[in-house]
Amino acid sequence: MKKIQLEILGLSSSQSQSGSFALILGEKTGNRRLPIIIGMFEAQSIAIQIEKINPNRPLTHDLFKSFAEHVHVAVLEVLISDLKEGVFYSKIVCTDGATTFELDARPSDAIAIGLRFGVPIYTVESVLSEAGIILSDLDENADEDADEDDEDEDDDSTGSPKPEPTPRDPSGQVSLDELTKMLAQALEKEDYEKAAKIRDELNKRNG
């Protein structure tokens, strides 16, 4: 069974399912993309690991990592192994140093755990050929959407100018001390999306 390595390309709100998120995985050596719909909690867990944010309290996937380390079990890789009736199945490949074993898991949980161990994510050709999207297809859809937008603009016969976008507040209006306090407050409230934005602003200012 030939394995194909994947990488995380993006994470965004799902337009088809309210409260869900689309995790986009991409072939490392090809142009196919594998979108997987995941829940809000799993999306948050993946996002804070990608953004390197340390929550005040450990999430479930952090707890798994701590437990595994205490019993001397290491994760080797994550494998999205099957697709049945639109449902993805995956395995977490582990070792205790003497034997290698697999744990069944949802792809979202497997990937959230795999990120914490820094291990590669794989799938198999059968999954990618059935559910993968070729990048050129995405480009064509984007071009079609752009053409439709151009047509809508041409049909605008009012002649009224479009309103200018609201300018963003200059970053210099908030001091570094205030940003640090805001970051602490966001972490305390477990608002990790806001925390990531504040952290990025702090990193930019600190050079």
XYZ file of N, CA, C and O in Angstrom:
828
model
N 0.849 -1.195 0.000
C 0.000 0.000 0.000
C 0.886 1.247 0.000
O 1.568 1.524 0.984
N 0.893 1.948 -1.092
C 1.718 3.153 -1.204
C 1.054 4.309 -0.468
O -0.112 4.613 -0.665
N 1.839 4.958 0.396
C 1.323 6.091 1.152
C 1.715 7.400 0.461
O 2.793 7.505 -0.102
N 0.815 8.371 0.544
C 1.040 9.687 -0.054
C 1.047 10.716 1.069
O 0.070 10.822 1.824
N 2.133 11.466 1.186
C 2.226 12.437 2.275
C 1.414 13.686 1.970
O 1.383 14.184 0.837
N 0.749 14.187 3.004
C -0.082 15.384 2.893
C 0.463 16.476 3.811
O 1.206 16.212 4.752
N 0.061 17.708 3.520
C 0.375 18.837 4.392
C -0.877 19.681 4.550
O -1.752 19.682 3.686
N -0.961 20.393 5.657
C -2.121 21.247 5.917
C -1.951 22.549 5.149
O -0.959 23.247 5.318
N -2.941 22.866 4.316
C -2.879 24.076 3.499
C -3.776 25.190 4.030
O -3.514 26.366 3.792
N -4.842 24.817 4.718
C -5.743 25.860 5.190
C -6.845 25.305 6.071
O -7.117 24.104 6.093
N -7.475 26.218 6.806
C -8.581 25.875 7.696
C -9.543 27.045 7.673
O -9.172 28.170 7.972
N -10.783 26.795 7.286
C -11.746 27.893 7.165
C -13.141 27.414 7.518
O -13.406 26.206 7.550
N -14.029 28.365 7.783
C -15.420 28.025 8.095
C -16.062 27.342 6.896
O -15.866 27.757 5.758
N -16.825 26.298 7.173
C -17.506 25.576 6.098
C -18.717 26.367 5.631
O -19.530 26.816 6.442
N -18.829 26.564 4.319
C -19.975 27.279 3.765
C -21.191 26.370 3.622
O -22.303 26.836 3.458
N -20.965 25.061 3.684
C -22.064 24.120 3.488
C -22.669 23.638 4.799
O -23.845 23.281 4.842
N -21.887 23.640 5.876
C -22.385 23.142 7.155
C -22.105 24.167 8.247
O -20.951 24.438 8.569
N -23.157 24.720 8.815
C -23.005 25.731 9.857
C -22.340 25.131 11.091
O -22.669 24.033 11.530
N -21.375 25.861 11.659
C -20.680 25.404 12.849
C -19.559 24.436 12.571
O -18.909 23.959 13.501
N -19.325 24.126 11.299
C -18.250 23.217 10.929
C -17.155 23.969 10.197
O -17.333 25.122 9.789
N -16.019 23.299 10.024
C -14.878 23.912 9.359
C -14.339 22.977 8.284
O -14.490 21.758 8.372
N -13.733 23.573 7.274
C -13.121 22.796 6.202
C -11.620 22.796 6.397
O -10.977 23.847 6.408
N -11.061 21.613 6.590
C -9.617 21.445 6.701
C -9.107 21.001 5.333
O -9.540 19.970 4.807
N -8.217 21.799 4.743
C -7.711 21.504 3.405
C -6.313 20.906 3.518
O -5.388 21.537 4.010
N -6.201 19.667 3.048
C -4.913 18.986 3.002
C -4.448 18.924 1.558
O -5.269 18.800 0.646
N -3.160 19.003 1.342
C -2.621 18.980 -0.017
C -1.542 17.933 -0.171
O -0.766 17.668 0.754
N -1.491 17.355 -1.344
C -0.451 16.394 -1.695
C 0.899 17.109 -1.688
O 1.050 18.156 -2.320
N 1.875 16.570 -1.001
C 3.170 17.254 -0.903
C 3.900 17.297 -2.232
O 4.628 18.240 -2.512
N 3.719 16.268 -3.038
C 4.442 16.206 -4.309
C 3.488 16.206 -5.500
O 3.822 15.681 -6.558
N 2.320 16.781 -5.343
C 1.351 16.821 -6.435
C 0.425 18.007 -6.302
O 0.636 18.892 -5.458
N -0.624 18.032 -7.122
C -1.533 19.182 -7.125
C -2.941 18.825 -6.678
O -3.886 19.564 -6.936
N -3.090 17.689 -5.991
C -4.411 17.323 -5.511
C -4.638 17.830 -4.087
O -3.721 17.877 -3.282
N -5.880 18.210 -3.816
C -6.270 18.717 -2.500
C -7.342 17.805 -1.916
O -8.195 17.295 -2.625
N -7.285 17.628 -0.590
C -8.237 16.764 0.093
C -8.956 17.570 1.171
O -8.411 17.800 2.249
N -10.184 18.038 0.886
C -10.939 18.790 1.895
C -11.699 17.846 2.825
O -12.329 16.895 2.376
N -11.620 18.117 4.124
C -12.309 17.308 5.124
C -13.084 18.249 6.048
O -12.533 19.219 6.564
N -14.379 17.965 6.235
C -15.203 18.778 7.128
C -15.014 18.283 8.558
O -15.167 17.094 8.841
N -14.668 19.187 9.464
C -14.416 18.819 10.859
C -15.226 19.722 11.781
O -15.756 20.752 11.370
N -15.305 19.330 13.050
C -16.064 20.097 14.030
C -15.314 21.306 14.555
O -14.106 21.463 14.346
N -16.045 22.141 15.288
C -15.477 23.393 15.795
C -14.357 23.144 16.806
O -13.307 23.789 16.767
N -14.573 22.187 17.733
C -13.561 21.929 18.764
C -12.265 21.432 18.133
O -11.180 21.886 18.490
N -12.388 20.490 17.196
C -11.198 19.942 16.552
C -10.481 21.014 15.729
O -9.252 21.065 15.695
N -11.270 21.881 15.066
C -10.678 22.972 14.282
C -9.897 23.914 15.191
O -8.785 24.346 14.860
N -10.473 24.221 16.359
C -9.785 25.091 17.319
C -8.488 24.442 17.800
O -7.443 25.092 17.895
N -8.558 23.147 18.077
C -7.375 22.428 18.566
C -6.263 22.404 17.522
O -5.084 22.565 17.847
N -6.636 22.212 16.261
C -5.656 22.221 15.173
C -5.085 23.620 14.984
O -3.875 23.807 14.829
N -5.966 24.624 15.031
C -5.541 26.003 14.778
C -4.551 26.494 15.826
O -3.540 27.114 15.493
N -4.812 26.220 17.103
C -3.908 26.744 18.130
C -2.555 26.037 18.078
O -1.543 26.625 18.452
N -2.540 24.798 17.589
C -1.255 24.108 17.448
C -0.469 24.666 16.267
O 0.741 24.854 16.339
N -1.178 24.960 15.166
C -0.522 25.563 14.006
C 0.036 26.941 14.370
O 1.139 27.314 13.971
N -0.750 27.687 15.155
C -0.352 29.044 15.529
C 0.628 29.070 16.708
O 1.064 30.140 17.124
N 0.937 27.885 17.254
C 1.890 27.787 18.373
C 1.422 28.582 19.592
O 2.200 29.288 20.247
N 0.137 28.465 19.897
C -0.428 29.136 21.071
C -0.568 28.111 22.192
O -1.069 27.001 21.973
N -0.137 28.473 23.389
C -0.248 27.576 24.539
C -1.480 27.953 25.360
O -1.512 29.017 25.984
N -2.511 27.109 25.360
C -3.703 27.423 26.152
C -3.406 27.342 27.637
O -2.486 26.637 28.075
N -4.198 28.065 28.428
C -3.991 28.046 29.874
C -4.260 26.665 30.458
O -3.614 26.253 31.427
N -5.233 25.977 29.903
C -5.553 24.632 30.351
C -5.387 23.675 29.171
O -5.706 24.036 28.035
N -4.899 22.456 29.413
C -4.689 21.532 28.290
C -5.996 21.095 27.642
O -6.974 20.797 28.331
N -6.013 21.081 26.319
C -7.146 20.536 25.591
C -7.033 19.009 25.576
O -6.026 18.439 25.995
N -8.069 18.340 25.087
C -8.089 16.873 25.087
C -6.886 16.289 24.353
O -6.277 15.313 24.800
N -6.508 16.909 23.223
C -5.386 16.380 22.444
C -4.048 16.624 23.159
O -3.108 15.841 23.004
N -3.967 17.696 23.936
C -2.777 17.922 24.757
C -2.687 16.857 25.855
O -1.603 16.370 26.182
N -3.849 16.513 26.414
C -3.907 15.488 27.447
C -3.449 14.139 26.893
O -2.713 13.400 27.548
N -3.878 13.829 25.669
C -3.451 12.583 25.025
C -1.929 12.544 24.907
O -1.303 11.528 25.207
N -1.348 13.647 24.487
C 0.109 13.704 24.322
C 0.821 13.512 25.658
O 1.788 12.740 25.762
N 0.333 14.190 26.701
C 0.953 14.067 28.015
C 0.859 12.632 28.530
O 1.832 12.085 29.066
N -0.312 12.020 28.349
C -0.498 10.642 28.811
C 0.437 9.699 28.049
O 1.093 8.837 28.655
N 0.488 9.863 26.717
C 1.342 8.993 25.903
C 2.797 9.107 26.322
O 3.512 8.099 26.414
N 3.235 10.319 26.581
C 4.636 10.512 26.980
C 4.925 9.866 28.337
O 6.004 9.309 28.552
N 3.943 9.926 29.255
C 4.154 9.344 30.582
C 4.215 7.824 30.543
O 4.873 7.206 31.393
N 3.542 7.204 29.592
C 3.586 5.733 29.492
C 4.567 5.306 28.402
O 4.565 4.154 27.974
N 5.371 6.264 27.927
C 6.452 5.988 26.973
C 5.945 5.425 25.647
O 6.478 4.451 25.112
N 4.893 6.065 25.150
C 4.366 5.732 23.823
C 4.588 6.936 22.914
O 4.309 8.073 23.301
N 5.098 6.683 21.729
C 5.344 7.756 20.762
C 4.440 7.549 19.552
O 4.128 6.412 19.174
N 4.012 8.648 18.959
C 3.237 8.591 17.720
C 4.213 8.688 16.553
O 5.093 9.558 16.534
N 4.062 7.799 15.582
C 4.964 7.755 14.429
C 4.402 8.494 13.222
O 5.124 9.186 12.510
N 3.103 8.326 12.975
C 2.478 8.971 11.818
C 0.966 8.918 11.936
O 0.412 8.191 12.779
N 0.324 9.697 11.100
C -1.136 9.688 10.975
C -1.470 9.235 9.559
O -0.857 9.701 8.595
N -2.427 8.320 9.445
C -2.800 7.785 8.136
C -4.307 7.894 7.938
O -5.078 7.315 8.704
N -4.707 8.675 6.927
C -6.124 8.705 6.520
C -6.297 7.507 5.604
O -5.877 7.523 4.445
N -6.883 6.457 6.143
C -6.777 5.134 5.531
C -7.932 4.727 4.635
O -7.772 3.857 3.779
N -9.109 5.333 4.815
C -10.261 4.833 4.067
C -11.334 5.911 3.941
O -11.354 6.888 4.699
N -12.223 5.702 2.990
C -13.365 6.578 2.768
C -14.552 5.692 2.421
O -14.550 5.007 1.401
N -15.564 5.685 3.293
C -16.740 4.854 3.094
C -18.001 5.700 3.219
O -18.224 6.327 4.256
N -18.779 5.735 2.145
C -20.037 6.486 2.125
C -19.836 7.929 2.573
O -20.617 8.484 3.343
N -18.745 8.524 2.102
C -18.468 9.928 2.401
C -17.839 10.196 3.746
O -17.619 11.346 4.111
N -17.545 9.141 4.501
C -16.949 9.299 5.833
C -15.486 8.855 5.778
O -15.181 7.748 5.330
N -14.585 9.739 6.256
C -13.159 9.416 6.281
C -12.815 8.626 7.544
O -13.366 8.880 8.621
N -11.891 7.683 7.396
C -11.392 6.905 8.519
C -9.874 7.071 8.587
O -9.229 7.206 7.547
N -9.355 7.066 9.795
C -7.909 7.245 9.915
C -7.355 6.428 11.066
O -8.102 5.915 11.913
N -6.026 6.326 11.095
C -5.319 5.586 12.132
C -4.160 6.432 12.644
O -3.530 7.160 11.886
N -3.911 6.298 13.944
C -2.729 6.893 14.559
C -1.744 5.748 14.788
O -2.043 4.806 15.531
N -0.618 5.801 14.126
C 0.382 4.730 14.246
C 1.324 5.070 15.394
O 1.965 6.127 15.393
N 1.400 4.152 16.387
C 2.166 4.405 17.606
C 3.187 3.300 17.850
O 3.115 2.221 17.259
N 4.107 3.578 18.753
C 5.070 2.566 19.175
C 5.406 2.771 20.646
O 5.427 3.907 21.136
N 5.667 1.657 21.329
C 6.140 1.735 22.713
C 7.619 1.385 22.797
O 8.161 1.157 23.875
N 8.261 1.340 21.632
C 9.675 1.000 21.572
C 9.918 -0.442 21.217
O 10.945 -0.780 20.607
N 8.964 -1.303 21.566
C 9.097 -2.729 21.267
C 8.150 -3.166 20.158
O 8.508 -3.966 19.295
N 6.950 -2.633 20.184
C 5.950 -2.995 19.175
C 5.332 -1.742 18.571
O 5.306 -0.674 19.190
N 4.829 -1.889 17.353
C 4.115 -0.808 16.672
C 2.647 -1.202 16.575
O 2.326 -2.344 16.233
N 1.767 -0.265 16.903
C 0.334 -0.570 16.872
C -0.432 0.636 16.338
O 0.091 1.751 16.270
N -1.695 0.394 15.945
C -2.522 1.432 15.347
C -3.765 1.678 16.199
O -4.356 0.737 16.746
N -4.159 2.942 16.295
C -5.385 3.334 16.978
C -6.336 3.949 15.961
O -5.940 4.837 15.204
N -7.579 3.478 15.937
C -8.583 4.071 15.058
C -8.978 5.441 15.598
O -9.127 5.626 16.815
N -9.143 6.398 14.703
C -9.504 7.752 15.127
C -10.168 8.492 13.983
O -10.011 8.133 12.817
N -10.905 9.530 14.334
C -11.404 10.437 13.298
C -10.224 11.222 12.744
O -9.276 11.519 13.488
N -10.244 11.570 11.465
C -9.113 12.332 10.900
C -8.821 13.621 11.661
O -7.655 13.975 11.857
N -9.863 14.303 12.121
C -9.647 15.571 12.826
C -8.875 15.357 14.118
O -7.934 16.099 14.442
N -9.246 14.309 14.878
C -8.524 14.009 16.118
C -7.108 13.520 15.814
O -6.145 13.907 16.489
N -6.999 12.664 14.817
C -5.688 12.114 14.457
C -4.725 13.227 14.049
O -3.554 13.238 14.455
N -5.204 14.176 13.261
C -4.346 15.267 12.796
C -3.989 16.201 13.947
O -2.841 16.653 14.076
N -4.965 16.500 14.827
C -4.684 17.362 15.981
C -3.617 16.735 16.871
O -2.726 17.423 17.385
N -3.680 15.421 17.043
C -2.672 14.722 17.843
C -1.343 14.644 17.089
O -0.270 14.868 17.651
N -1.409 14.329 15.804
C -0.201 14.237 14.991
C 0.586 15.540 14.983
O 1.826 15.524 15.034
N -0.114 16.667 14.939
C 0.562 17.962 14.963
C 1.340 18.150 16.263
O 2.432 18.733 16.274
N 0.777 17.672 17.359
C 1.437 17.840 18.647
C 2.701 16.982 18.766
O 3.600 17.320 19.526
N 2.741 15.894 18.018
C 3.933 15.052 18.012
C 4.874 15.391 16.854
O 5.965 14.831 16.762
N 4.427 16.271 15.958
C 5.270 16.663 14.835
C 5.519 15.547 13.843
O 6.620 15.444 13.291
N 4.510 14.708 13.611
C 4.689 13.552 12.725
C 4.015 13.811 11.374
O 3.125 14.660 11.255
N 4.418 13.084 10.335
C 3.814 13.281 9.014
C 2.385 12.748 8.936
O 1.985 11.863 9.697
N 1.638 13.327 7.992
C 0.262 12.904 7.710
C 0.264 12.234 6.340
O 0.771 12.806 5.376
N -0.326 11.043 6.263
C -0.375 10.307 5.001
C -1.807 9.942 4.645
O -2.702 9.933 5.500
N -2.009 9.617 3.379
C -3.231 8.966 2.933
C -2.829 7.930 1.887
O -1.630 7.725 1.648
N -3.832 7.285 1.291
C -3.562 6.282 0.261
C -4.209 6.723 -1.046
O -5.113 7.564 -1.062
N -3.768 6.145 -2.140
C -4.241 6.562 -3.463
C -5.745 6.414 -3.616
O -6.405 7.257 -4.232
N -6.316 5.359 -3.064
C -7.759 5.134 -3.219
C -8.576 6.276 -2.618
O -9.601 6.686 -3.176
N -8.119 6.813 -1.480
C -8.824 7.931 -0.843
C -8.646 9.199 -1.657
O -9.603 9.937 -1.928
N -7.413 9.452 -2.083
C -7.124 10.687 -2.798
C -7.769 10.704 -4.183
O -8.234 11.747 -4.658
N -7.829 9.559 -4.822
C -8.432 9.509 -6.157
C -9.949 9.668 -6.088
O -10.571 10.192 -7.008
N -10.549 9.245 -4.972
C -12.011 9.348 -4.838
C -12.451 10.714 -4.330
O -13.436 11.275 -4.805
N -11.734 11.259 -3.358
C -12.182 12.501 -2.717
C -11.299 13.699 -3.011
O -11.644 14.822 -2.645
N -10.160 13.479 -3.675
C -9.254 14.589 -3.945
C -9.770 15.516 -5.032
O -10.539 15.113 -5.911
N -9.358 16.764 -4.952
C -9.696 17.776 -5.948
C -8.402 18.236 -6.606
O -7.445 18.591 -5.913
N -8.378 18.203 -7.930
C -7.171 18.627 -8.641
C -7.099 20.146 -8.642
O -8.095 20.830 -8.846
N -5.916 20.680 -8.402
C -5.732 22.123 -8.256
C -6.228 22.891 -9.465
O -6.803 23.962 -9.341
N -6.046 22.353 -10.669
C -6.487 23.051 -11.877
C -7.999 23.251 -11.872
O -8.510 24.244 -12.371
N -8.734 22.291 -11.268
C -10.186 22.430 -11.161
C -10.548 23.615 -10.284
O -11.460 24.382 -10.576
N -9.791 23.798 -9.186
C -10.048 24.932 -8.304
C -9.768 26.243 -9.020
O -10.502 27.216 -8.874
N -8.698 26.280 -9.824
C -8.358 27.493 -10.564
C -9.457 27.857 -11.549
O -9.810 29.029 -11.701
N -10.023 26.844 -12.240
C -11.080 27.109 -13.214
C -12.317 27.674 -12.522
O -12.948 28.608 -13.000
N -12.666 27.112 -11.350
C -13.825 27.610 -10.619
C -13.601 29.044 -10.170
O -14.502 29.878 -10.199
N -12.362 29.339 -9.747
C -12.048 30.700 -9.303
C -12.174 31.681 -10.461
O -12.672 32.791 -10.312
N -11.726 31.255 -11.672
C -11.817 32.118 -12.847
C -13.280 32.372 -13.204
O -13.659 33.489 -13.568
N -14.129 31.320 -13.083
C -15.545 31.484 -13.387
C -16.201 32.465 -12.429
O -16.985 33.321 -12.817
N -15.856 32.348 -11.139
C -16.412 33.274 -10.146
C -15.982 34.696 -10.444
O -16.759 35.645 -10.307
N -14.713 34.863 -10.843
C -14.209 36.197 -11.153
C -14.951 36.782 -12.352
O -15.289 37.975 -12.374
N -15.216 35.943 -13.366
C -15.951 36.412 -14.544
C -17.354 36.849 -14.164
O -17.862 37.859 -14.655
N -18.007 36.098 -13.266
C -19.355 36.460 -12.842
C -19.344 37.786 -12.104
O -20.225 38.620 -12.274
N -18.317 37.997 -11.275
C -18.216 39.266 -10.555
C -18.048 40.424 -11.522
O -18.633 41.503 -11.345
N -17.238 40.218 -12.588
C -17.037 41.266 -13.577
C -18.350 41.602 -14.281
O -18.659 42.771 -14.544
N -19.155 40.565 -14.594
C -20.429 40.792 -15.259
C -21.361 41.586 -14.366
O -22.068 42.488 -14.805
N -21.365 41.272 -13.057
C -22.217 42.003 -12.128
C -21.833 43.473 -12.076
O -22.684 44.360 -12.011
N -20.523 43.741 -12.132
C -20.073 45.129 -12.094
C -20.493 45.872 -13.348
O -20.883 47.042 -13.318
N -20.442 45.164 -14.514
C -20.837 45.793 -15.765
C -22.320 46.113 -15.777
O -22.767 47.087 -16.389
N -23.137 45.299 -15.073
C -24.581 45.504 -15.069
C -25.003 46.621 -14.146
O -26.156 47.034 -14.125
N -24.096 47.142 -13.343
C -24.434 48.196 -12.393
C -24.635 49.501 -13.157
O -23.699 50.168 -13.557
N -25.908 49.873 -13.344
C -26.228 51.041 -14.163
C -26.489 52.282 -13.326
O -26.870 53.320 -13.848
N -26.342 52.185 -12.009
C -26.645 53.340 -11.170
C -25.593 54.423 -11.316
O -25.874 55.596 -11.132
N -24.365 54.011 -11.638
C -23.296 54.980 -11.805
C -22.784 55.534 -10.503
O -21.934 56.409 -10.488
N -23.336 55.052 -9.374
C -22.890 55.579 -8.090
C -21.578 54.927 -7.696
O -21.396 53.728 -7.893
N -20.662 55.691 -7.159
C -19.364 55.108 -6.777
C -19.531 54.132 -5.622
O -20.393 54.308 -4.765
N -18.683 53.099 -5.612
C -18.735 52.128 -4.528
C -18.137 52.753 -3.272
O -17.183 53.509 -3.346
N -18.716 52.437 -2.114
C -18.167 53.013 -0.883
C -16.761 52.492 -0.629
O -16.449 51.338 -0.908
N -15.936 53.372 -0.112
C -14.566 52.986 0.203
C -14.575 52.064 1.417
O -15.388 52.238 2.333
N -13.683 51.081 1.456
C -13.619 50.216 2.638
C -13.201 51.006 3.867
O -12.455 51.975 3.776
N -13.740 50.596 4.996
C -13.412 51.285 6.238
C -11.936 51.101 6.564
O -11.458 49.973 6.611
N -11.209 52.182 6.739
C -9.775 52.027 7.025
C -9.555 51.362 8.370
O -10.320 51.572 9.309
N -8.514 50.557 8.451
C -8.181 49.900 9.704
C -7.459 50.882 10.625
O -6.760 51.775 10.189
N -7.644 50.673 11.935
C -6.964 51.528 12.905
C -5.462 51.302 12.819
O -5.019 50.166 12.673
N -4.694 52.364 12.879
C -3.239 52.184 12.860
C -2.798 51.342 14.060
O -3.275 51.530 15.163
N -1.883 50.434 13.829
C -1.464 49.533 14.901
C -0.790 50.281 16.042
O -0.804 49.840 17.180
N -0.218 51.432 15.741
C 0.501 52.169 16.771
C -0.381 52.770 17.838
O 0.118 53.289 18.829
N -1.704 52.714 17.674
C -2.587 53.315 18.672
C -2.618 52.508 19.972
O -2.983 53.016 21.002
N -2.258 51.252 19.924
C -2.271 50.408 21.115
C -0.829 50.119 21.512
O -0.033 49.683 20.700
N -0.508 50.358 22.766
C 0.869 50.158 23.226
C 1.166 48.664 23.349
O 0.271 47.823 23.399
N 2.463 48.349 23.429
C 2.879 46.959 23.587
C 2.351 46.377 24.895
O 1.962 45.205 24.953
N 2.342 47.196 25.941
C 1.824 46.723 27.233
C 0.350 46.363 27.127
O -0.096 45.339 27.664
N -0.405 47.202 26.419
C -1.837 46.939 26.250
C -2.061 45.674 25.435
O -2.949 44.872 25.729
N -1.257 45.515 24.377
C -1.383 44.312 23.554
C -1.082 43.058 24.374
O -1.758 42.031 24.236
N -0.068 43.150 25.238
C 0.278 42.008 26.088
C -0.868 41.669 27.029
O -1.198 40.494 27.244
N -1.515 42.710 27.583
C -2.662 42.480 28.466
C -3.828 41.865 27.682
O -4.506 40.963 28.171
N -4.047 42.375 26.464
C -5.130 41.846 25.628
C -4.890 40.379 25.280
O -5.824 39.570 25.243
N -3.618 40.039 25.040
C -3.279 38.649 24.735
C -3.588 37.756 25.928
O -4.177 36.668 25.776
N -3.233 38.213 27.125
C -3.499 37.428 28.332
C -4.999 37.247 28.546
O -5.465 36.164 28.913
N -5.768 38.319 28.283
C -7.219 38.241 28.451
C -7.842 37.280 27.438
O -8.742 36.507 27.773
N -7.353 37.332 26.203
C -7.890 36.437 25.165
C -7.604 34.981 25.505
O -8.462 34.102 25.319
N -6.401 34.704 26.028
C -6.057 33.333 26.425
C -6.903 32.879 27.605
O -7.337 31.729 27.664
N -7.158 33.807 28.535
C -7.965 33.460 29.703
C -9.390 33.100 29.287
O -10.003 32.180 29.835
N -9.910 33.809 28.285
C -11.263 33.534 27.784
C -11.272 32.402 26.761
O -12.331 32.041 26.243
N -10.075 31.889 26.429
C -9.910 30.819 25.445
C -10.405 31.247 24.062
O -10.927 30.448 23.294
N -10.227 32.543 23.770
C -10.529 33.068 22.436
C -9.236 33.006 21.627
O -8.512 33.982 21.482
N -8.953 31.824 21.083
C -7.643 31.592 20.474
C -7.485 32.292 19.130
O -6.378 32.611 18.714
N -8.607 32.523 18.443
C -8.516 33.244 17.167
C -8.030 34.673 17.412
O -7.138 35.175 16.719
N -8.618 35.341 18.409
C -8.194 36.700 18.751
C -6.765 36.694 19.280
O -5.965 37.571 18.953
N -6.428 35.688 20.082
C -5.081 35.594 20.639
C -4.033 35.478 19.532
O -2.963 36.080 19.615
N -4.355 34.717 18.484
C -3.411 34.550 17.380
C -3.158 35.883 16.672
O -2.021 36.201 16.310
N -4.222 36.677 16.481
C -4.071 37.970 15.811
C -3.219 38.926 16.646
O -2.369 39.646 16.120
N -3.469 38.928 17.961
C -2.692 39.811 18.840
C -1.235 39.373 18.866
O -0.315 40.189 18.823
N -1.020 38.051 18.932
C 0.349 37.543 18.933
C 1.099 37.927 17.658
O 2.262 38.310 17.689
N 0.392 37.853 16.507
C 1.013 38.237 15.243
C 1.407 39.713 15.254
O 2.467 40.090 14.748
N 0.536 40.558 15.829
C 0.836 41.985 15.904
C 2.043 42.244 16.811
O 2.931 43.048 16.480
N 2.112 41.517 17.918
C 3.266 41.652 18.809
C 4.549 41.213 18.123
O 5.588 41.881 18.247
N 4.480 40.135 17.380
C 5.662 39.641 16.670
C 6.128 40.654 15.630
O 7.336 40.856 15.424
N 5.160 41.278 14.928
C 5.521 42.271 13.921
C 6.234 43.460 14.559
O 7.228 43.959 14.033
N 5.723 43.927 15.687
C 6.305 45.098 16.325
C 7.673 44.795 16.928
O 8.545 45.657 16.992
N 7.827 43.556 17.393
C 9.099 43.189 18.010
C 10.146 42.830 16.961
O 11.274 42.494 17.311
N 9.732 42.872 15.685
C 10.676 42.639 14.605
C 11.007 41.173 14.411
O 12.023 40.853 13.827
